[in-house]
Coordinates of C-alpha atoms in Angstrom, one line a residue:
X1 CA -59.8 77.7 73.1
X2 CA -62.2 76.1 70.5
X3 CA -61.6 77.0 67.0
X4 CA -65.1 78.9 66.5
X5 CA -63.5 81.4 69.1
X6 CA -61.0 81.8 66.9
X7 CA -62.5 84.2 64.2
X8 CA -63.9 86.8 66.5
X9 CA -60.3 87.6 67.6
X10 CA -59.2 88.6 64.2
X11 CA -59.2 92.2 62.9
X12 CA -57.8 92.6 59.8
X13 CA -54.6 94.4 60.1
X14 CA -54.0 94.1 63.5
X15 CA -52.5 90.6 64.3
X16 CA -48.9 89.6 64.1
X17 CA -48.0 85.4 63.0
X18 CA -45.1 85.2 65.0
X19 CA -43.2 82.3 63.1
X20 CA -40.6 80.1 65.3
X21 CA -38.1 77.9 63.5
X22 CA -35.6 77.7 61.2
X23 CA -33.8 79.7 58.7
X24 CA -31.4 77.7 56.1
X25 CA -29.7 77.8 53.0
X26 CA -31.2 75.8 50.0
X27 CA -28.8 74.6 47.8
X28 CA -31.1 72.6 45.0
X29 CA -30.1 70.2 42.1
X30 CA -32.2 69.1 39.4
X31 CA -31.1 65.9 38.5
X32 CA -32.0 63.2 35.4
X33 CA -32.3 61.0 38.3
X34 CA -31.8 60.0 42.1
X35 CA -27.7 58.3 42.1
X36 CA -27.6 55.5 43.6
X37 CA -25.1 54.5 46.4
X38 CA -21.4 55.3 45.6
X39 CA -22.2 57.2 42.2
X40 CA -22.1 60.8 41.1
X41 CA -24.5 62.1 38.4
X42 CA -24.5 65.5 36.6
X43 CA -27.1 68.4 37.7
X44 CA -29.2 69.5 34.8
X45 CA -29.4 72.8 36.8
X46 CA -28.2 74.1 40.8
X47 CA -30.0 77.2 42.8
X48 CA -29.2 78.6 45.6
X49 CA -31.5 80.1 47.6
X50 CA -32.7 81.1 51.3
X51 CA -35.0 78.6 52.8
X52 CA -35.6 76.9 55.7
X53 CA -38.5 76.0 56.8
X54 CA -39.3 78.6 59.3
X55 CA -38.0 81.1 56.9
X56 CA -40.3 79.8 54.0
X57 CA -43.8 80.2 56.2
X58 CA -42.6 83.5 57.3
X59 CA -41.6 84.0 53.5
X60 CA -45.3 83.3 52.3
X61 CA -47.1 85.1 55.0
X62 CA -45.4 87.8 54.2
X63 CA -45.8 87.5 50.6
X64 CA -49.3 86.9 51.1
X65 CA -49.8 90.2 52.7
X66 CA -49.8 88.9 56.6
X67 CA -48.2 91.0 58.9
X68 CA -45.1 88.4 60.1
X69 CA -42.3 88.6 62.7
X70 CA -39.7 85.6 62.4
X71 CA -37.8 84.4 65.3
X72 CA -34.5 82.4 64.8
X73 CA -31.1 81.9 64.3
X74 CA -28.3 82.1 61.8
X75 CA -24.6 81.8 61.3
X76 CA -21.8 84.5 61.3
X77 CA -21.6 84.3 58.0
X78 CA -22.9 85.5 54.4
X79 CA -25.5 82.7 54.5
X80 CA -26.9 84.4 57.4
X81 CA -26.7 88.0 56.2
X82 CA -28.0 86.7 52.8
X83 CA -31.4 85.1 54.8
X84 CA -32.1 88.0 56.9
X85 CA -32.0 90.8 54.3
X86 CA -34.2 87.9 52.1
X87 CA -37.0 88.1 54.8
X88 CA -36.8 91.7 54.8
X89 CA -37.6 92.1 51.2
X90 CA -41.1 90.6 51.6
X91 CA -42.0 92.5 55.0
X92 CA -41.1 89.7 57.3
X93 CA -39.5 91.8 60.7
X94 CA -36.3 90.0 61.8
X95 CA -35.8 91.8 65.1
X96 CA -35.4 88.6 66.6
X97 CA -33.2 86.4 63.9
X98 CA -30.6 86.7 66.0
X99 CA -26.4 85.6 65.4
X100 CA -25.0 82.0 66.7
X101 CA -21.5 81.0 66.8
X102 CA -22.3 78.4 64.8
X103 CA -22.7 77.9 60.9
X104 CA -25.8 78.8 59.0
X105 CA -28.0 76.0 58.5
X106 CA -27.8 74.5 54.6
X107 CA -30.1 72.1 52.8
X108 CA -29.0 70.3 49.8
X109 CA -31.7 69.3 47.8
X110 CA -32.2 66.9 44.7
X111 CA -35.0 67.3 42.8
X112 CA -36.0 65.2 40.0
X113 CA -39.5 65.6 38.1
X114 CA -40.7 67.2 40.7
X115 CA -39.7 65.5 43.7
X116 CA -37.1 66.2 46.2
X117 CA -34.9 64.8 48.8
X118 CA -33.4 66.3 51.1
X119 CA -30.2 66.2 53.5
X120 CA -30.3 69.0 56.5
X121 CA -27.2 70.3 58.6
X122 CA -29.2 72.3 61.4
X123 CA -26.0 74.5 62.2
X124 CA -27.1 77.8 63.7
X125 CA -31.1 76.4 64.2
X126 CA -30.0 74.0 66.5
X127 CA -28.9 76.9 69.2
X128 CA -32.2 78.6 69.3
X129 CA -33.1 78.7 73.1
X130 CA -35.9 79.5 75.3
X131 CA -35.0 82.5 76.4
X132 CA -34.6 83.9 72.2
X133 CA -38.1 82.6 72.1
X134 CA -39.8 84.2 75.7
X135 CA -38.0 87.6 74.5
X136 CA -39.1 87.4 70.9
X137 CA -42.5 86.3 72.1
X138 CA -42.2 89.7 74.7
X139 CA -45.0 91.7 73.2
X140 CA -47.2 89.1 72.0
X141 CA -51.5 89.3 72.8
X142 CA -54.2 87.2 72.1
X143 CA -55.6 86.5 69.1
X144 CA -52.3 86.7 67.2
X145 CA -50.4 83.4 65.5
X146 CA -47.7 81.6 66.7
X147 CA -46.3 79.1 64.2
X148 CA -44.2 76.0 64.8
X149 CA -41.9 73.5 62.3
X150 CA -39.4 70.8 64.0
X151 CA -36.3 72.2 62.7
X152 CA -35.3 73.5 65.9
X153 CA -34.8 72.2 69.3
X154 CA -37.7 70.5 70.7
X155 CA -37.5 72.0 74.0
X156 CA -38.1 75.2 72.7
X157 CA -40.7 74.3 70.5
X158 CA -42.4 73.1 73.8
X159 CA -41.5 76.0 75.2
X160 CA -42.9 78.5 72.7
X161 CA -46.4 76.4 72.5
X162 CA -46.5 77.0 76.6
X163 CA -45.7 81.0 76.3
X164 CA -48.5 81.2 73.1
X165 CA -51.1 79.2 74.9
X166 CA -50.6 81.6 78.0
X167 CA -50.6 84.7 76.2
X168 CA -53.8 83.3 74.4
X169 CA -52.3 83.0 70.8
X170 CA -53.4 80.7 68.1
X171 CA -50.9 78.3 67.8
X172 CA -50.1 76.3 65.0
X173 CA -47.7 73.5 64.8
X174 CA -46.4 71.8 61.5
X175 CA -44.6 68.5 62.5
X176 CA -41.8 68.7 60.3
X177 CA -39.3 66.6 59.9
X178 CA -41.7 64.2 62.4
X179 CA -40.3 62.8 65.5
X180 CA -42.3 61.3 68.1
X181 CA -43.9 64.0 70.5
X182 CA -45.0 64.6 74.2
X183 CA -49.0 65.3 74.8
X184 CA -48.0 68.5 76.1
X185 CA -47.3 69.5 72.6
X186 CA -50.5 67.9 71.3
X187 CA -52.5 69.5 73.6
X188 CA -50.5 73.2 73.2
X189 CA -51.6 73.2 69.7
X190 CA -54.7 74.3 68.7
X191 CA -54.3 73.4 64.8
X192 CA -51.9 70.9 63.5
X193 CA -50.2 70.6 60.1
X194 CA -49.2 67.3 59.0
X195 CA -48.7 65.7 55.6
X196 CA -49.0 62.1 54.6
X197 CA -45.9 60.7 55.5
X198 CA -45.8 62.7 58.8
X199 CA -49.5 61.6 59.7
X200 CA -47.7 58.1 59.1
X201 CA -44.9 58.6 61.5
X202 CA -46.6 60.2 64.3
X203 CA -50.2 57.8 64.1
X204 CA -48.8 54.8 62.4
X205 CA -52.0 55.1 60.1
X206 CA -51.5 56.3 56.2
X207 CA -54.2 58.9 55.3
X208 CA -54.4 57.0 51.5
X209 CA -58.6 56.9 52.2
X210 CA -61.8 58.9 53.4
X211 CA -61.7 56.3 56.5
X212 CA -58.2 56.1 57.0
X213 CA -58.1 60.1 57.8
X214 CA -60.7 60.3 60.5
X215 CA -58.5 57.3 62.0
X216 CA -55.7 59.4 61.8
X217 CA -57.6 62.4 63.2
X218 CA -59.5 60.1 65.8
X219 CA -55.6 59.4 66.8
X220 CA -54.3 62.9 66.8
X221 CA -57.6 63.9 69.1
X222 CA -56.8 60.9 71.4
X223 CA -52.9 62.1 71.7
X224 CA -54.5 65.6 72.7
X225 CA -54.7 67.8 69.1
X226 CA -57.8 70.0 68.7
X227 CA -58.0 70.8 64.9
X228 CA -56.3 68.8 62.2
X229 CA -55.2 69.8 59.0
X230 CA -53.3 67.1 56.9
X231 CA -52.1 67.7 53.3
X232 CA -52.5 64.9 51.3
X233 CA -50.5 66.0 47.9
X234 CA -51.9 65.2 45.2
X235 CA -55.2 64.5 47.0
X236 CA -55.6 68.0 48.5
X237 CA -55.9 68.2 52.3
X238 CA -58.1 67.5 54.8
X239 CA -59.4 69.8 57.3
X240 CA -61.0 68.5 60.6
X241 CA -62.6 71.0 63.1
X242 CA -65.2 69.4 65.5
X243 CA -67.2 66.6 64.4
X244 CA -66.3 67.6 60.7
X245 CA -63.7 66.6 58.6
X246 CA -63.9 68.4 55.3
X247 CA -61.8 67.4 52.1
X248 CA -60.6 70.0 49.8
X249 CA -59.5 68.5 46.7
X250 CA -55.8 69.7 45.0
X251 CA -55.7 71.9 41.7
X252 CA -54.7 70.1 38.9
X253 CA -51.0 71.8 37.8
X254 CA -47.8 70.8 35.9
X255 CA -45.4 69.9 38.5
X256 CA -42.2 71.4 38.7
X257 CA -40.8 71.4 42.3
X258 CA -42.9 70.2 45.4
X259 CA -40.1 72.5 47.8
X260 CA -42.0 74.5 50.3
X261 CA -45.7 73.5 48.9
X262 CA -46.1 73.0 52.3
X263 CA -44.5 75.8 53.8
X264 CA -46.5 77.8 51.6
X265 CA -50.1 76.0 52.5
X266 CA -49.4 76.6 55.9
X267 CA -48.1 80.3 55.6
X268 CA -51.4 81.0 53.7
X269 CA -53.6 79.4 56.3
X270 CA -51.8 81.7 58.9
X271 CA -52.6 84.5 56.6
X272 CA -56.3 83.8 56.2
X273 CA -57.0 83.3 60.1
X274 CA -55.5 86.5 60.5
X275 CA -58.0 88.1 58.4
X276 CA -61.0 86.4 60.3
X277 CA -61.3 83.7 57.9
X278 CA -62.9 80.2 58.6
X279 CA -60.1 77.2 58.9
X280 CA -62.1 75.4 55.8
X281 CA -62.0 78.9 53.7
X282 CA -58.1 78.9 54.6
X283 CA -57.4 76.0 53.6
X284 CA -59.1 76.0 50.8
X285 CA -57.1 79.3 49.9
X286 CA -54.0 77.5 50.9
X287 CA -54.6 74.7 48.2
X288 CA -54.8 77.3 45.7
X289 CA -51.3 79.4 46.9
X290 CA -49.7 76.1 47.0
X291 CA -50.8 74.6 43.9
X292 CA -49.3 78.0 42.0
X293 CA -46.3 77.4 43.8
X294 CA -45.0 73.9 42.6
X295 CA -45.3 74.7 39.1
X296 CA -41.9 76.7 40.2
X297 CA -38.6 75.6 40.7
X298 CA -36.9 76.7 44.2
X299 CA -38.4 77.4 47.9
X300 CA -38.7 81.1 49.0
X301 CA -37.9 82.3 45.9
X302 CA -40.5 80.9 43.8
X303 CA -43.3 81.0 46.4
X304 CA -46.3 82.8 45.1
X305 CA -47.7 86.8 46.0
X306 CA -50.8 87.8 47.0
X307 CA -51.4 89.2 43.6
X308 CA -50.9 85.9 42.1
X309 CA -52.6 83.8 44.0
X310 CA -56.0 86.1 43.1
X311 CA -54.8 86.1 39.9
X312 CA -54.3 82.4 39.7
X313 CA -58.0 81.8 41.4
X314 CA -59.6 84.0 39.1
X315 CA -58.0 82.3 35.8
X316 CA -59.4 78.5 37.7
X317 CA -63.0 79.9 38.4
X318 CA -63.2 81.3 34.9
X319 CA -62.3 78.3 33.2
X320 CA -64.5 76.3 35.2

């Protein structure tokens, strides 16, 4: 399926973004600096809140007004009741987040002047199988979104990407954290969501220039992608459907936390295609919903609403 053909399968109000992935814990510190090996510092600040990246796309979709089912896994445990009720209190169904013996997954985060590293324990993420994902995906038809991160196990990311292309979904995969993938994958994905650093990984070519993106898009295309979308920070993104790759330039904000900009960029996208919208018009909503959100410190919690996101694009045209 071409991207043009994508449109006409929208009605507004009618399509489910099915979201496959993961569900975790943030645990974030705001730090005077990164330690180094062998030393402690002091947090200026901790948060805890539900994340994830799975969790966080469903999060924004659903705070974006998309109607959004997650599929996933969590522990036994109060992280795990504490993520599922989360998701529930932005309209995300979580039918399908389903118990594991295992954990909850946790991220523990340090952020310092706005940027963050991160350490992952997978726990409960890594159990999700492909039979959670064909009876999740049960009642799935054409036309509506299947979103995919790599924070679960790669054989059922495969796996979901074969069921959506089959049913006829539009499906989306973010390459996060990268790893190396099959062309099966490639090839199962009609758009693809990479940043900087993960266009680096998977292409061996750093997006830093107008030339060096349409290498990095020539490469994806060659590896079996259809339509490429890399985020480029500070840059803005870069949007390639067809012949034409169109740059969207970033809004100018005070930085406060880059956690989940991209999680929100992509939820919004999903959002927008639901609605009938162009890819390029998505994306260039996108850039907006996740400019708002890094001037905010957390994931989930501080991801922006619909509301805001009008309100925040209205305030940037009048000032223009």
């Amino acid at each position: 399926m071409s991207y043009r053909h994508f449109a006409t399968l929208a009605i507004k109000g009618e399509l489910v973004i099915y979201v496959v992935g993961s569900l975790n814990m943030d645990i974030s510190a705001t730090v005077a600096r990164f330690p180094r090996a062998g030393e402690t510092v002091a947090a200026e600040s901790v948060l805890t809140s539900p994340g994830g990246k799975g969790a966080n796309q469903a999060t924004a979709i659903g705070k974006l007004g998309g109607d959004c089912a997650m599929l996933g896994k969590v522990g036994p445990d109060v992280f795990g009741e504490q993520m599922i009720n989360n998701l529930k209190s932005y309209g995300v169904r979580t039918e399908h987040v389903t118990a594991s013996q295992c954990e909850s997954g946790t991220a523990l985060i340090w952020v310092h002047k706005g940027n963050n590293r991160i350490v992952l324990n997978s726990g409960a993420n890594g159990t999700l199988t492909e039979t959670d994902v064909s009876e999740g995906l049960k009642n799935a038809k054409a036309g509506d979104i299947l979103m995919l991160q790599l924070e679960v196990p790669l054989d059922t990311v495969a796996h979901a990407l074969r069921v959506g292309k089959r049913k006829g979904m539009i499906t989306m995969l973010n390459p996060a954290p990268a790893v190396q993938l099959g062309l099966e994958i490639y090839e199962n994905s009609e758009i693809i969501t990479p940043n900087e650093t993960e266009t680096q990984i998977l292409t061996g070519i750093m997006p830093d220039c107008e030339v060096n993106v349409a290498l990095a898009v020539k490469k994806f295309r060659e590896m079996g992608a259809s339509n490429v979308i890399i985020t480029l920070g500070k840059t803005g993104s870069a949007v390639a459907v067809g012949k034409e790759i169109t740059l969207i330039p970033a809004h100018k904000v005070k930085v406060t936390d880059t956690t989940a900009a991209g999680d929100t960029y992509v939820g919004a996208v999903a959002v927008k295609l639901s609605e009938g919208e162009n890819i390029v018009d998505a994306a260039k909503f996108a850039s907006y919903a996740s400019a708002l959100k890094i001037t905010r410190k957390g994931a989930a919690v501080a991801i922006p609403t619909l509301k805001e996101v009008e309100e925040f694009i209205a305030l940037r045209n009048a000032t223009k």
